Each structure stands twice: as structure tokens, then as C-alpha cells.
Amino acid sequence: MKHEVKKAEGNVSTVMQFVLLGFSDLSNLQGFLSGVFSIIYIIVIIGNSLIIILTRLDPALQKPMYFFLANFSLLEISYVTVTLPRMLVNLWTQDRSISLPECATQMCFFLMLGNTECFLLVVMAYDRYVAICNPLHYPLVMNQKMCVQLAVGAWIIDILVQIGQTAKVFSLHFCNCNQINHFFCDIPPIIKLACGDTSVHELSVYAVTMLFAAVPFMLILASYSKIISAILKLPTASGQAKAFSTCSSHLLVVVLFFGSATITYLRPKSYHSAGTDKLLSLFYTMLTPMFNPMIYSLRNKDVIAALRKLFLKK
């Protein structure tokens, strides 16, 4: 394995490539981890692809809620594909090196897709807010044009910011170590390798996290506070139960994703530990995308009915 580090002035080095340590400390479990992560990737691809197919084929799912769900499933496939295949190759070949451009590209796409997920969850919360709090205006407000605009906005809103964020991180000077104690190129473990004072870069990370994670999370909370208030005013218990069931799946995904991601990026550098960061990252990079299809299908009667029709036809 090559560890390319080009010497520069003083104690500063120009890193030509990094080494993703991943789970190399678990040397006896490399085969087991490879199998587990391969199964997770297959489940993510099949589960989310199935939701996309169902929302395209079944007339009962031709609604804004399922249009956004299809976008969310496509996002989850893309999000996992940025990190998991590379990690599987590292486990299979035991070659953990990654060039600086590859590392920067992986980080940039990971950040863009992660923030897209934040905004798409906001859009889905807004959809539920309009459906429950303003049901008579729902078809007018959430028309096809509006749905497309909201989805496209969620996908592209953060592209330039994340390109700039990635360029800023990789403009740092790195010390003699080029080993990233993580399974993909992420901001906290890379900043750890930088020489000198990185407080300005850390503040930049906090600012971007607040803008693209904390603000969306607050918007989701605001939407759900109004949703819950409207549900509690419904006259019948069955109506309340039905309304809660349409929101509970989305709310569960929000808690899983934002909880683990926010802890990862808002902690100070001194509080970051490699083991905790890797564990938290597993939640929002693999486990949440794997469970999303199950959460949305098992708790949604329309999706279950569409699944039955699909397999009965087969």
C-alpha cells in the first residue's frame, strides 16, 4: 500500500493521497464486515428501487406525497453509493488508499446529497402540513408544477456551497500523517489531519451545518407543531389515528437522520473520537437508507396495497 506524502517546507506536507483506515482495526472481522455491508447495499438498492417503481406504476400512488417519496428513495440510493461501494472495494482488496481528487470528489457529493436529504425532508414535512392543515387547498397548492419545483430546489440548492466547503477543507496544509481514521472522506477526520489552527474552518463547518441542517430541522419542527395541533382538533379518534399514521414514518426518519448527523458535525474538534464518529456515520449513511423503505412501506396501507397488486400480477 502506497502512502504518498510529498515533503514541503518545515513540518508541513503536501498530501498526494490519503489512506482510509475504515475498520482495519477489526482485522479478524474483515470478511464478516464485507458480507454485512454487501447485504446492506443490496437491501438499500432493492428496497428503494421498489418504491420508485411502485410510485411510477400504481395509479393510487400518483400523489405529491409519493412523488416526494420516490425522490427520497432515489436520493438514498445515490447517497449510499457515494460511500459504500468504495468501502467494499477497500475491504475486498485491503488497498485503502484514495487519491486527493477522489477523496475531495467523494466528500463533495456526500455533503451535497446529505444536505439534499435535509431539504427534501423539509419539503415532505411541508407536504404533510398542507395536506392536514389546509386539506381543501391541497390540490391547488401542491400541484404538479409546485411539486417539481420543490423537488428540483431540494436537489440543487446547496451545490455551490458544498463545492466551496470542500475546496476550503482541501486547501488546508496537512501534517506528516495522511491516514483518515474513517471509512469515507468526511470533514471531521480530515480536519484532524491538518496542521496549525483550524478554528476558522471549524466555524465554517458549524455555520454551514446550521444553515443546511439545523434550519431545516427547525422548519420541520415548526411544521409538525402545527400538524399535531391540527390533528388534536379532529373530532374522531379514528381520524386522529389516520392522520398520525401518515406522518409517523416521516417523523421517525427525521429523528434518525438529523439526530446522528447533527451530533457528528456540531461537536467541537476536541470531542471527536474516531469510534463514535464511525458509529454515528453508520446510522445516517447506511442504516437509515436501509430502513427507510421498510418504514414507509410497512406503515403505509397504499404502498402495501401496491406491493400486493405488483406481486399478484407477477
XYZ file of C-alpha atoms in Angstrom, residues 23 26-42 84-85 87-94 96 286:
30
model
C -12.425 -0.853 10.134
C -11.032 -5.252 13.291
C -8.676 -7.465 11.288
C -10.451 -10.716 12.195
C -13.826 -9.399 11.014
C -12.936 -8.139 7.532
C -14.812 -10.955 5.764
C -17.805 -10.641 8.074
C -17.991 -6.856 7.631
C -17.680 -7.237 3.869
C -20.643 -9.618 3.857
C -22.786 -7.433 6.139
C -22.142 -4.236 4.178
C -22.767 -6.034 0.874
C -26.156 -7.214 2.161
C -26.974 -3.685 3.382
C -26.129 -2.231 -0.040
C -28.292 -4.811 -1.823
C -20.436 2.068 0.394
C -19.014 0.618 -2.877
C -15.603 0.815 1.324
C -16.461 -2.653 -0.018
C -13.569 -2.443 -2.509
C -11.250 -1.474 0.370
C -12.423 -4.494 2.365
C -12.112 -6.880 -0.579
C -8.679 -5.723 -1.784
C -7.244 -4.400 1.503
C -7.247 1.504 1.421
C -26.250 3.074 5.750
